[in-house]
XYZ file of C-alpha atoms in Angstrom:
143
model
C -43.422 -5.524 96.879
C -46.586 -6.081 95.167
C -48.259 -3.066 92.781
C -51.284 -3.192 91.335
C -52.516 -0.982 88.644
C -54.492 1.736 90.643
C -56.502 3.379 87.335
C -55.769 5.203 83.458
C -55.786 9.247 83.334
C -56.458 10.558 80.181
C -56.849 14.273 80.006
C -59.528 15.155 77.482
C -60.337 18.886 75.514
C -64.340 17.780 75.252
C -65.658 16.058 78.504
C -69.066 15.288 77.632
C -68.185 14.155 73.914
C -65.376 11.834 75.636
C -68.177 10.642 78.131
C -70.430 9.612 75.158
C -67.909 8.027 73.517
C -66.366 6.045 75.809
C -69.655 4.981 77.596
C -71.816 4.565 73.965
C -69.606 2.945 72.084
C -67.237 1.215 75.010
C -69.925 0.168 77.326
C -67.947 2.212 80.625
C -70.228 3.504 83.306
C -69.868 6.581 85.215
C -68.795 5.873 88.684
C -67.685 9.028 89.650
C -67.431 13.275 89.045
C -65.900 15.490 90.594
C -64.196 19.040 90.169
C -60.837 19.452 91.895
C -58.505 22.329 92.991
C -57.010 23.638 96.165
C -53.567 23.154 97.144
C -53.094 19.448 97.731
C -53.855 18.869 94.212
C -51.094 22.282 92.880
C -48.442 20.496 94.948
C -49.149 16.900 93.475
C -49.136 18.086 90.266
C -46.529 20.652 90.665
C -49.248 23.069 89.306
C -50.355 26.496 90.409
C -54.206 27.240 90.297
C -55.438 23.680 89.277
C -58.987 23.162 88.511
C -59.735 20.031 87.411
C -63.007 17.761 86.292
C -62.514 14.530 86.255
C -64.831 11.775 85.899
C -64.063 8.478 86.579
C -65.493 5.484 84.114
C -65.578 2.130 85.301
C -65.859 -1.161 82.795
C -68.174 -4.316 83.225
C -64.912 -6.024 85.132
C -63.927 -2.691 87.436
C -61.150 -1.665 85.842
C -60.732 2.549 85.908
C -60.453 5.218 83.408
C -60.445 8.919 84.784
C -61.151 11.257 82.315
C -59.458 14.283 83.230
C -60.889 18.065 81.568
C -58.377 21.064 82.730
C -59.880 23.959 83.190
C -57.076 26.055 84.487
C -54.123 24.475 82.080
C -55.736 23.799 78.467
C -53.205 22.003 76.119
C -53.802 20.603 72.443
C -57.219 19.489 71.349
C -55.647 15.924 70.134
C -52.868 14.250 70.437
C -51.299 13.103 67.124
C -48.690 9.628 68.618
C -48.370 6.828 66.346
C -48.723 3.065 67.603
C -44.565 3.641 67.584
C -44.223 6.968 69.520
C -41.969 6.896 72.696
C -44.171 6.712 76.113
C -47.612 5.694 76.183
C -49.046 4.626 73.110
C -52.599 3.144 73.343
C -54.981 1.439 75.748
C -56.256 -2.411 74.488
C -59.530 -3.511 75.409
C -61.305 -6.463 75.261
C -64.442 -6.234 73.372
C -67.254 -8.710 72.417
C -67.847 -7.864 68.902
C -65.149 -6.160 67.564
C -67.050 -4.791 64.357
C -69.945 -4.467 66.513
C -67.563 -1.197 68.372
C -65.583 0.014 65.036
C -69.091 0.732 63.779
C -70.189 2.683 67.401
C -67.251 4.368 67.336
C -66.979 5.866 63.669
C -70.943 6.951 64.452
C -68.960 8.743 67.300
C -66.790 10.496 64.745
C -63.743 8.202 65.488
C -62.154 5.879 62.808
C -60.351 2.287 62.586
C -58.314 0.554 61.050
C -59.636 -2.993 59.014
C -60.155 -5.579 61.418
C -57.888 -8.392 60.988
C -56.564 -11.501 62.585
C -53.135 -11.450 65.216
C -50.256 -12.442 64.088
C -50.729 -15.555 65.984
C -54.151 -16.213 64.733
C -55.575 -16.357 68.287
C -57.452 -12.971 68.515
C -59.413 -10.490 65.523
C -58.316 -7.230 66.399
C -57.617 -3.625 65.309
C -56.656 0.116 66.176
C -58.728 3.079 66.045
C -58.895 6.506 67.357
C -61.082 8.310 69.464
C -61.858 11.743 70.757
C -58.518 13.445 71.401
C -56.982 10.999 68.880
C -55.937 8.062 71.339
C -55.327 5.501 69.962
C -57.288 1.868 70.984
C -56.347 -1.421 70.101
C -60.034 -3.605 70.509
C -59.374 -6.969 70.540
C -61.850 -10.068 69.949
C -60.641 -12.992 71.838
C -61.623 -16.386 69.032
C -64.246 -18.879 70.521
């Protein structure tokens, strides 16, 4: 059996700030919008009276986020895990200049951690938080 790893969803309170964000100081493109409902989508999710925006980003090497903004089923503005919660914790990305992004993303109203070396001395790296309070581990791959 072979899987491959089809896309991310993250569900987001503020589309078009999580847009910004994740194309200004991320470098993600738009490749996609689209609002969603109808009954294919309820019995999916095991949701009555979905509707659904979702927008899906695409990075320089095609891999997917889909930001997801519920209309129908709001939740809490942010989530509030630690880098040790249970379940999902954070999404690591591989960025050029890892300074370069901790300063686009505090200008985005995010924060960071300070940027340090691994623990094996291979890569500079750090965790920060963006909209909705995910947590991202950018990572600077040495030479």
């Amino acid at each position: 059996m072979s899987t491959t790893l089809r896309h991310t969803g993250l569900v987001v309170a503020d589309l078009d700030r999580a847009i910004e964000f994740w194309c200004t100081a991320l470098g993600f493109k738009i490749w996609r919008r689209m609002e969603e409902s109808g009954r294919n989508l309820e019995t999916a999710m095991g949701l009555e009276h979905v509707a659904v925006t979702t927008v899906k980003l695409v990075d320089s090497k095609g891999a997917i986020l889909e930001l997801l903004h519920f209309h129908s089923h709001p939740d809490i503005p942010e989530w509030e895990g630690t880098p040790f919660s249970t379940g999902l914790t954070h999404i690591a990305l591989t960025v050029e200049d890892v300074e370069a992004v901790c300063k686009k993303v505090v200008d985005l109203g995010g924060s960071h951690q300070p940027v340090g070396l691994s623990s094996d001395g291979q890569v500079k790296m750090t965790f920060c938080r963006g909209p909705e309070g995910l947590l991202l581990e950018l990572v600077e791959e040495n030479g």
